[in-house]
mmCIF file of C-alpha atoms in Angstrom:
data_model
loop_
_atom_site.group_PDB
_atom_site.id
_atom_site.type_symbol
_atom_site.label_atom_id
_atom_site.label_comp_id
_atom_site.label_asym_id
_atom_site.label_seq_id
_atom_site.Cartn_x
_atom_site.Cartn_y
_atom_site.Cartn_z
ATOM 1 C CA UNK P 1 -155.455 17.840 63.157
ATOM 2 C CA UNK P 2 -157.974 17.488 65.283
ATOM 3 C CA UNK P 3 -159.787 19.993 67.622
ATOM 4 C CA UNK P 4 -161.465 17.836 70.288
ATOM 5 C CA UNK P 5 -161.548 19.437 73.471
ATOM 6 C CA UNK P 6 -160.310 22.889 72.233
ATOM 7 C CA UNK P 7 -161.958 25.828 72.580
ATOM 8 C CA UNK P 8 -161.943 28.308 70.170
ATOM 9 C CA UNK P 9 -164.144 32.084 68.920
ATOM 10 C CA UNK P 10 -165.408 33.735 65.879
ATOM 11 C CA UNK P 11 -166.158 36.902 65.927
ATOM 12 C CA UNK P 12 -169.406 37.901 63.372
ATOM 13 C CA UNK P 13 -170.221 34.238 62.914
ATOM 14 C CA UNK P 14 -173.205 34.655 60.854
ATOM 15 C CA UNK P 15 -171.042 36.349 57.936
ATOM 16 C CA UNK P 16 -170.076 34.402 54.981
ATOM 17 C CA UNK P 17 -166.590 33.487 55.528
ATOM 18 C CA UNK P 18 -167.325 33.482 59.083
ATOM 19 C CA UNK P 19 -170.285 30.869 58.959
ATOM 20 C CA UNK P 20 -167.978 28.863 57.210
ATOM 21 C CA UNK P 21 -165.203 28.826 59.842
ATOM 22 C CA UNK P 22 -167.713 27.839 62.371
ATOM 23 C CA UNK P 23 -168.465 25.103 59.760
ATOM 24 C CA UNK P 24 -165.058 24.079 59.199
ATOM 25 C CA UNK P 25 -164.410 24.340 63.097
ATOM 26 C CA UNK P 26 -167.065 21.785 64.215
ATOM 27 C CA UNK P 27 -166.263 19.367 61.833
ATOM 28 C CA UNK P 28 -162.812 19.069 62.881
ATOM 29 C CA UNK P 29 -164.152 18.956 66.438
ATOM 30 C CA UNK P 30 -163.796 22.403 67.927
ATOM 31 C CA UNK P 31 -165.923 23.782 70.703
ATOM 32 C CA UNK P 32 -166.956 27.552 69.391
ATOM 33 C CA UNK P 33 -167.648 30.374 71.209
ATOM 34 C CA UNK P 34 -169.236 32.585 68.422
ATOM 35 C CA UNK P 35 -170.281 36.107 68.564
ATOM 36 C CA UNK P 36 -173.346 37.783 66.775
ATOM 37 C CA UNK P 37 -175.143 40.911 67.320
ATOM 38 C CA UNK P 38 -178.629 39.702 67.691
ATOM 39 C CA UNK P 39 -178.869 36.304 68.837
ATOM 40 C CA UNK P 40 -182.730 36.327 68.579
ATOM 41 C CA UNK P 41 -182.295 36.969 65.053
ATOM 42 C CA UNK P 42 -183.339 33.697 62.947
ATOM 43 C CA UNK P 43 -181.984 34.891 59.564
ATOM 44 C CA UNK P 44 -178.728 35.569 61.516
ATOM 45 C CA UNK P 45 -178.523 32.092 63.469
ATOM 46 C CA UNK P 46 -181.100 28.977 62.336
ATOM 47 C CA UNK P 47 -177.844 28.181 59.508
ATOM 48 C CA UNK P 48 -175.183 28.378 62.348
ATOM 49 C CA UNK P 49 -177.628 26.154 65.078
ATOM 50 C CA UNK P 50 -178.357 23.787 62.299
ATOM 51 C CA UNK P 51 -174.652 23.365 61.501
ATOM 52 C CA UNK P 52 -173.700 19.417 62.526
ATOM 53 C CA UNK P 53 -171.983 19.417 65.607
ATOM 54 C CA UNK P 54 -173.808 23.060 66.863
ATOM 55 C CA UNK P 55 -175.964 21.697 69.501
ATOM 56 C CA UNK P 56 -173.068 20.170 71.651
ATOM 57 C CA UNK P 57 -169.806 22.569 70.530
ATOM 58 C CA UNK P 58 -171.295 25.698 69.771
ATOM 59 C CA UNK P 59 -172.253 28.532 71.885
ATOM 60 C CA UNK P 60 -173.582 31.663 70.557
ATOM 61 C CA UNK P 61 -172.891 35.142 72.547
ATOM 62 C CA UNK P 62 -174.351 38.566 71.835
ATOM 63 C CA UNK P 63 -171.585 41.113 70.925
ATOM 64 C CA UNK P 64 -171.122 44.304 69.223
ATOM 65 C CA UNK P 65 -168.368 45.556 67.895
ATOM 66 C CA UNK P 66 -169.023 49.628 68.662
ATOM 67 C CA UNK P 67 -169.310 48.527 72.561
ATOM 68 C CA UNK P 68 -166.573 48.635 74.469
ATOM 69 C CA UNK P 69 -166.113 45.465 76.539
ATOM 70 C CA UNK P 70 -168.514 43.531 74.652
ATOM 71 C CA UNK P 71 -166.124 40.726 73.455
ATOM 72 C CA UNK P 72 -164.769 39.653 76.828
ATOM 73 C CA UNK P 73 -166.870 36.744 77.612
ATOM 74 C CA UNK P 74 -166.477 35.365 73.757
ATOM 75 C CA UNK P 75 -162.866 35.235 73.771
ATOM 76 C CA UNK P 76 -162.904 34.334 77.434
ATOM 77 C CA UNK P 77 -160.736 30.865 78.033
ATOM 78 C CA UNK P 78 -160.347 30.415 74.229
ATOM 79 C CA UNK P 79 -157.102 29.032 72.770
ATOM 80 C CA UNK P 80 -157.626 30.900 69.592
ATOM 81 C CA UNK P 81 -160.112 33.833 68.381
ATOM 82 C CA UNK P 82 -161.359 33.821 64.365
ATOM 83 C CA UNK P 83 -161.518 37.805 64.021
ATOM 84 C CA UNK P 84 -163.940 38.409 61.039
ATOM 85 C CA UNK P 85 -166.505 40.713 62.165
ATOM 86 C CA UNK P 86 -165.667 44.482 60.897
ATOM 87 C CA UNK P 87 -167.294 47.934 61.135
ATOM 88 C CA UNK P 88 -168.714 49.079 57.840
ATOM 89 C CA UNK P 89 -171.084 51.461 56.875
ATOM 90 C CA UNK P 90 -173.210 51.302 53.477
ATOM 91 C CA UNK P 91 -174.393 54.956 53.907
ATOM 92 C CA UNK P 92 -171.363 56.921 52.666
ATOM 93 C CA UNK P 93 -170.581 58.358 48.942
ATOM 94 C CA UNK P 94 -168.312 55.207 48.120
ATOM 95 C CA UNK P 95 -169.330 51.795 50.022
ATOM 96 C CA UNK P 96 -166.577 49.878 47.951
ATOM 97 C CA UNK P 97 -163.641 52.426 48.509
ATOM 98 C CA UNK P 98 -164.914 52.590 52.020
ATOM 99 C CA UNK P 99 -165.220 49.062 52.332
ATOM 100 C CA UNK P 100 -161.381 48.721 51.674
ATOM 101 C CA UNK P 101 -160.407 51.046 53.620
ATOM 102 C CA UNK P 102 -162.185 49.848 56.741
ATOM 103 C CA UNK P 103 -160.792 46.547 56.174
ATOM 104 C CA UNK P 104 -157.271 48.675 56.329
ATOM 105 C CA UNK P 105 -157.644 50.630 59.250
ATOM 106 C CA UNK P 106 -158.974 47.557 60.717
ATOM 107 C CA UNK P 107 -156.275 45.532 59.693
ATOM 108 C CA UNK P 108 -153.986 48.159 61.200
ATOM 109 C CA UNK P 109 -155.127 48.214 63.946
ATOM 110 C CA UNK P 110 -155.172 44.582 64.897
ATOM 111 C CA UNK P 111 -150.773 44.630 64.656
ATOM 112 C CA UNK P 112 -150.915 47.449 66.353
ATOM 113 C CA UNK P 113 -153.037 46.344 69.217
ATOM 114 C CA UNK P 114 -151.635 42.024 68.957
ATOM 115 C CA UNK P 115 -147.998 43.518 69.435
ATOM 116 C CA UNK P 116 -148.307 45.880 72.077
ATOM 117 C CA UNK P 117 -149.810 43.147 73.765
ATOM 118 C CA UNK P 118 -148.060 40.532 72.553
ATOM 119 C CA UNK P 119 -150.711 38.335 71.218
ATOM 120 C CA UNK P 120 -149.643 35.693 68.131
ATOM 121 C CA UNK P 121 -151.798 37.119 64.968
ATOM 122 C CA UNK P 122 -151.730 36.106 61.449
ATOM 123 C CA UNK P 123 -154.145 37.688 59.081
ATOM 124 C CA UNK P 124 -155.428 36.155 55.975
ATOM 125 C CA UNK P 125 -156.362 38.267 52.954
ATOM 126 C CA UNK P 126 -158.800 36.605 50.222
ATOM 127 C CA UNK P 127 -159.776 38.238 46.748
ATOM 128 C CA UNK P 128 -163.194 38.760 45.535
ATOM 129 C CA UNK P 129 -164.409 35.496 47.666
ATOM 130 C CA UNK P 130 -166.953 33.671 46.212
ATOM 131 C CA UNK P 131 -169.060 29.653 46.569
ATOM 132 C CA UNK P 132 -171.590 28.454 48.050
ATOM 133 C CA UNK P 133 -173.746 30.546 50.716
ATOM 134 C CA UNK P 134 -174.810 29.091 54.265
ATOM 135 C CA UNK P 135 -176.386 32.368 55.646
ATOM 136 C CA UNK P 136 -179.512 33.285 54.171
ATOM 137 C CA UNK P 137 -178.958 36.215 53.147
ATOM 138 C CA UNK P 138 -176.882 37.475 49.652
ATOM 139 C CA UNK P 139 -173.686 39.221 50.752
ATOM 140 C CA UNK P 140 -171.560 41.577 48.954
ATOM 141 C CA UNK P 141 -168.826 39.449 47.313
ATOM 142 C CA UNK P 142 -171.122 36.731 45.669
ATOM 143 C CA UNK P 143 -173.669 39.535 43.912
ATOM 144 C CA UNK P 144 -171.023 39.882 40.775
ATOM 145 C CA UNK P 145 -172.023 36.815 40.304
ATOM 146 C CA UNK P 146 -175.738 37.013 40.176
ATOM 147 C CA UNK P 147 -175.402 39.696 38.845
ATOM 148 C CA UNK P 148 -174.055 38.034 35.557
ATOM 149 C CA UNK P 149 -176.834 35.453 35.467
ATOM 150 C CA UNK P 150 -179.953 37.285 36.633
ATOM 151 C CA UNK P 151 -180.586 38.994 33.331
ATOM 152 C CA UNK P 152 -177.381 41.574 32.752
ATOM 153 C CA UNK P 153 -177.173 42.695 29.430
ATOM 154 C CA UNK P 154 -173.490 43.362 29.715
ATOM 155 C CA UNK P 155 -170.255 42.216 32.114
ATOM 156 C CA UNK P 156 -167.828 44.642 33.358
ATOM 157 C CA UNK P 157 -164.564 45.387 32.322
ATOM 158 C CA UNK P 158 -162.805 43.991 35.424
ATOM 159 C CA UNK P 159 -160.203 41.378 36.065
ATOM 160 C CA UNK P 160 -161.315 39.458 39.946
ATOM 161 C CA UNK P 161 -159.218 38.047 42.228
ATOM 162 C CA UNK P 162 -161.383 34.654 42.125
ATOM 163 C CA UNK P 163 -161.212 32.680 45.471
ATOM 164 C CA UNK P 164 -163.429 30.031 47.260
ATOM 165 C CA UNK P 165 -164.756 30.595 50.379
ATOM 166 C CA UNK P 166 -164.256 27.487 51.712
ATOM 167 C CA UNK P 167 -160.585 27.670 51.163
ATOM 168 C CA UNK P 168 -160.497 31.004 52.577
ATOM 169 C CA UNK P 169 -162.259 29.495 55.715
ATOM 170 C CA UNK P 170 -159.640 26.634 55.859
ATOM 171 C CA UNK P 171 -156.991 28.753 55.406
ATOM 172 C CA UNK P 172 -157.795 30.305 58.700
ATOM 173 C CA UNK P 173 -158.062 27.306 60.766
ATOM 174 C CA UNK P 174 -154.761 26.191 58.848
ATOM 175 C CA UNK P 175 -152.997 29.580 60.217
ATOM 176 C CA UNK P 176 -154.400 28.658 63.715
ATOM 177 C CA UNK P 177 -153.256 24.974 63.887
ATOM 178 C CA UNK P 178 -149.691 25.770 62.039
ATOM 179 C CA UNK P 179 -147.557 27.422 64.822
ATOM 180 C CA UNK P 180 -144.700 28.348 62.482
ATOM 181 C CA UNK P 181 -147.534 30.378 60.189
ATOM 182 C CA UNK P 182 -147.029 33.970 60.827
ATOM 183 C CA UNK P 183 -147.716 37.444 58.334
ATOM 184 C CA UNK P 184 -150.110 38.003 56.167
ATOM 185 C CA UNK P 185 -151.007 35.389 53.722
ATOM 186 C CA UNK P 186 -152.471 36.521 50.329
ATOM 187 C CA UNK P 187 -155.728 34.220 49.245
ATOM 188 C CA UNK P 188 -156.345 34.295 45.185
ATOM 189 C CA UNK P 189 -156.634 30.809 43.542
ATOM 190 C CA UNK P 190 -157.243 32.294 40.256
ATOM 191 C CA UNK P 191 -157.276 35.442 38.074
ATOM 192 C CA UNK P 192 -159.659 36.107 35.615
ATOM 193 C CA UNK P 193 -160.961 38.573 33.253
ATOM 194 C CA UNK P 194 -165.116 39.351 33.542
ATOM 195 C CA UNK P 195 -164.805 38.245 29.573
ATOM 196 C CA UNK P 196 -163.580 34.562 30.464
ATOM 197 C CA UNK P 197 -165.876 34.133 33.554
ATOM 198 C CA UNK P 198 -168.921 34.341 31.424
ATOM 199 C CA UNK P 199 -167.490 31.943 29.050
ATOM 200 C CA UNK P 200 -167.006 29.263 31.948
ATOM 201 C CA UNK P 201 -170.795 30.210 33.171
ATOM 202 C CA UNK P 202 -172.291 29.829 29.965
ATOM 203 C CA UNK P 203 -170.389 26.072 29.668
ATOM 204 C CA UNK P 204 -171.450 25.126 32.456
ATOM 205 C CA UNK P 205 -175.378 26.661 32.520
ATOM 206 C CA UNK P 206 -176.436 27.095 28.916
ATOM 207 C CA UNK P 207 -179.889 27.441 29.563
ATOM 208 C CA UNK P 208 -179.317 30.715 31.928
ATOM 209 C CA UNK P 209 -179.074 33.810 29.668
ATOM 210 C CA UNK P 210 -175.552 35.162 30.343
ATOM 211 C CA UNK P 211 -174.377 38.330 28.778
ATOM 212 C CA UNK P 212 -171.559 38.701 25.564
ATOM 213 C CA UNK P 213 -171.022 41.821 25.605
ATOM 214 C CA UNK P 214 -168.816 43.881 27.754
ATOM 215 C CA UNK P 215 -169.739 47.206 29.133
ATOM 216 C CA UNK P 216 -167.404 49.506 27.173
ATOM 217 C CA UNK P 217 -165.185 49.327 24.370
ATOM 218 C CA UNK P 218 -161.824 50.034 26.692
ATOM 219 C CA UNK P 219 -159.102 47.694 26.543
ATOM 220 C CA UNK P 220 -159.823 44.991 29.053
ATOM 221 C CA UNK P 221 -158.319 45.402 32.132
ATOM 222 C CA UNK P 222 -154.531 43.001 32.184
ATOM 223 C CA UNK P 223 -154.360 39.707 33.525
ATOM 224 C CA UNK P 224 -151.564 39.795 36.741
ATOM 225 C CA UNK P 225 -150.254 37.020 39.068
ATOM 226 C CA UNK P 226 -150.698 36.806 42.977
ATOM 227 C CA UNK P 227 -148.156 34.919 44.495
ATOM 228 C CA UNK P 228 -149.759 31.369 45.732
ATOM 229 C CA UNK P 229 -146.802 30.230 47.618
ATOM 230 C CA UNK P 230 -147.066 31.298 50.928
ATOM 231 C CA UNK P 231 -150.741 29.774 51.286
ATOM 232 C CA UNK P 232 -149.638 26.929 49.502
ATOM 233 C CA UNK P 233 -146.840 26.346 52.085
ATOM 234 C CA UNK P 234 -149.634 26.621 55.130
ATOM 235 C CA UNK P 235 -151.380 23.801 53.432
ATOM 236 C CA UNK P 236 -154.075 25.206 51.334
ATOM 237 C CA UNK P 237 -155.511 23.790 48.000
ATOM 238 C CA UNK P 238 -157.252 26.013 45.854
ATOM 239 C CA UNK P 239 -160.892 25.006 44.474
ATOM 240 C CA UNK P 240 -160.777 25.103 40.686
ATOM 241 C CA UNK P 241 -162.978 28.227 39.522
ATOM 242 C CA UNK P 242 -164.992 26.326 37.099
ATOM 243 C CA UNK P 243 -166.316 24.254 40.383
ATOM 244 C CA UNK P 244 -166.763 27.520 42.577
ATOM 245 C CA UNK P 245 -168.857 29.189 39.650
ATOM 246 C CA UNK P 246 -171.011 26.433 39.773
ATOM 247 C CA UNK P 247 -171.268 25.801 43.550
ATOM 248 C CA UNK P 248 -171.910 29.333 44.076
ATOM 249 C CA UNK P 249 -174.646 29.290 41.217
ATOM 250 C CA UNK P 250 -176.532 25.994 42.547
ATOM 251 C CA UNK P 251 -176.809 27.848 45.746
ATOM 252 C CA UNK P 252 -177.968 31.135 44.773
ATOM 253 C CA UNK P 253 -180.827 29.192 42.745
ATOM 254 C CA UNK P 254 -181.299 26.770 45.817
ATOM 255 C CA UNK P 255 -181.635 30.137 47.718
ATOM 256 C CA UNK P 256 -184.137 31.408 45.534
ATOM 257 C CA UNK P 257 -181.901 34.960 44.723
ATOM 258 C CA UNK P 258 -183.035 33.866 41.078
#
């Protein structure tokens, strides 16, 4: 389907998933509206202006989301509004616990605030989203990953929920062109053990020194299922993990993190 002459926004645009909606977005044709909190800031925007398509569809806005009011001219005489941009603070005594539960409140909040004012929302809930980087900078979700091939002498004892980023970014412009798509939809292509993602790493980059050990003796955490159907049904394809390990690994070294 094709976006030409619609006008959509993105909220935190220079994120990871979000860069990659804006991505998505002007490659289908989409004019974008997109919202950042410094728009002098290079490291936050040169990847989003060099995107093709930027210089004629996409318009970047200062926003913020702790001010009040902020927003209005982003989402101002858009069909659609890409909500990724969330409050969350790394200087509290758990950033990961506090990381979910942000994402919660946030969550929350958004059906609270969409039916009161009876706005159409879907939301769209990935795993531990991984691939390939167009921001500069290393965000949270890929660093398990570099972490496992920048010199680790162990893995951890934890089963991911593996998805790609670019599905997770298709997903939401999927949601948005779909009118029957409505809920939550649940975004996990595959689940794997810490133990077997090493194996696929060191198959696919045997000269990188990967670690064989794991770090404890525990039982490894259980494999479990997360139900693909739903996403399925809105039209998405999951990237095989063996080719989002390796995207996401060519781009960290293209990126110099190692």
């Amino acid at each position: 389907m094709s976006g030409a002459e619609k006008v959509v926004s993105v909220t935190g645009a220079s994120g990871y998933i979000a860069s990659w909606v804006v991505k998505l977005l002007l490659q289908r044709g989409y004019t974008d509206k997109a919202s950042v909190r410094d728009p002098n800031d290079k490291k936050k925007t040169e990847h989003l202006l060099a995107l093709d398509g930027a210089k004629e569809r996409l318009q970047l806005f200062k926003a913020d989301l702790l001010e009040e009011g902020s927003f209005n001219s982003v989402v101002e005489g858009s069909e659609g509004v890409f909500h990724t941009a969330s409050p969350f603070y790394h200087d509290v005594s758990d950033p990961q616990l506090w990381y979910m539960i942000s994402k919660t409140l946030a969550e929350d909040a958004a059906w609270k605030f969409t039916k009161e004012n009876r706005i159409d929302m879907v939301a769209i809930n990935p795993g531990l989203v991984i691939g390939p980087l167009l921001q500069p900078t290393l965000n949270t979700s890929v660093e398990p990953v570099l972490k496992l091939i920048n010199g680790a002498e162990t893995f951890p004892n934890i089963t991911y929920r593996w998805v790609d980023v670019r599905d997770v970014a298709n997903a939401h412009i999927l949601a948005f062109e779909n009118a029957s798509a409505s809920g939550r939809y649940c975004l996990v292509g595959r689940i794997a053990h810490c133990s077997e993602v090493v194996k696929l790493l060191r198959g696919l980059f045997p000269a990188l020194k990967i670690p064989e050990k794991c770090a404890d003796d525990k039982p490894f955490t259980p494999i479990y299922q997360v139900s693909k159907e739903r996403a399925q049904a809105l039209g998405v394809k999951f990237t095989p993990l063996e080719v989002t390990l390796k995207d996401t690994v060519e781009s960290l070294k293209e990126k110099n993190f190692f």
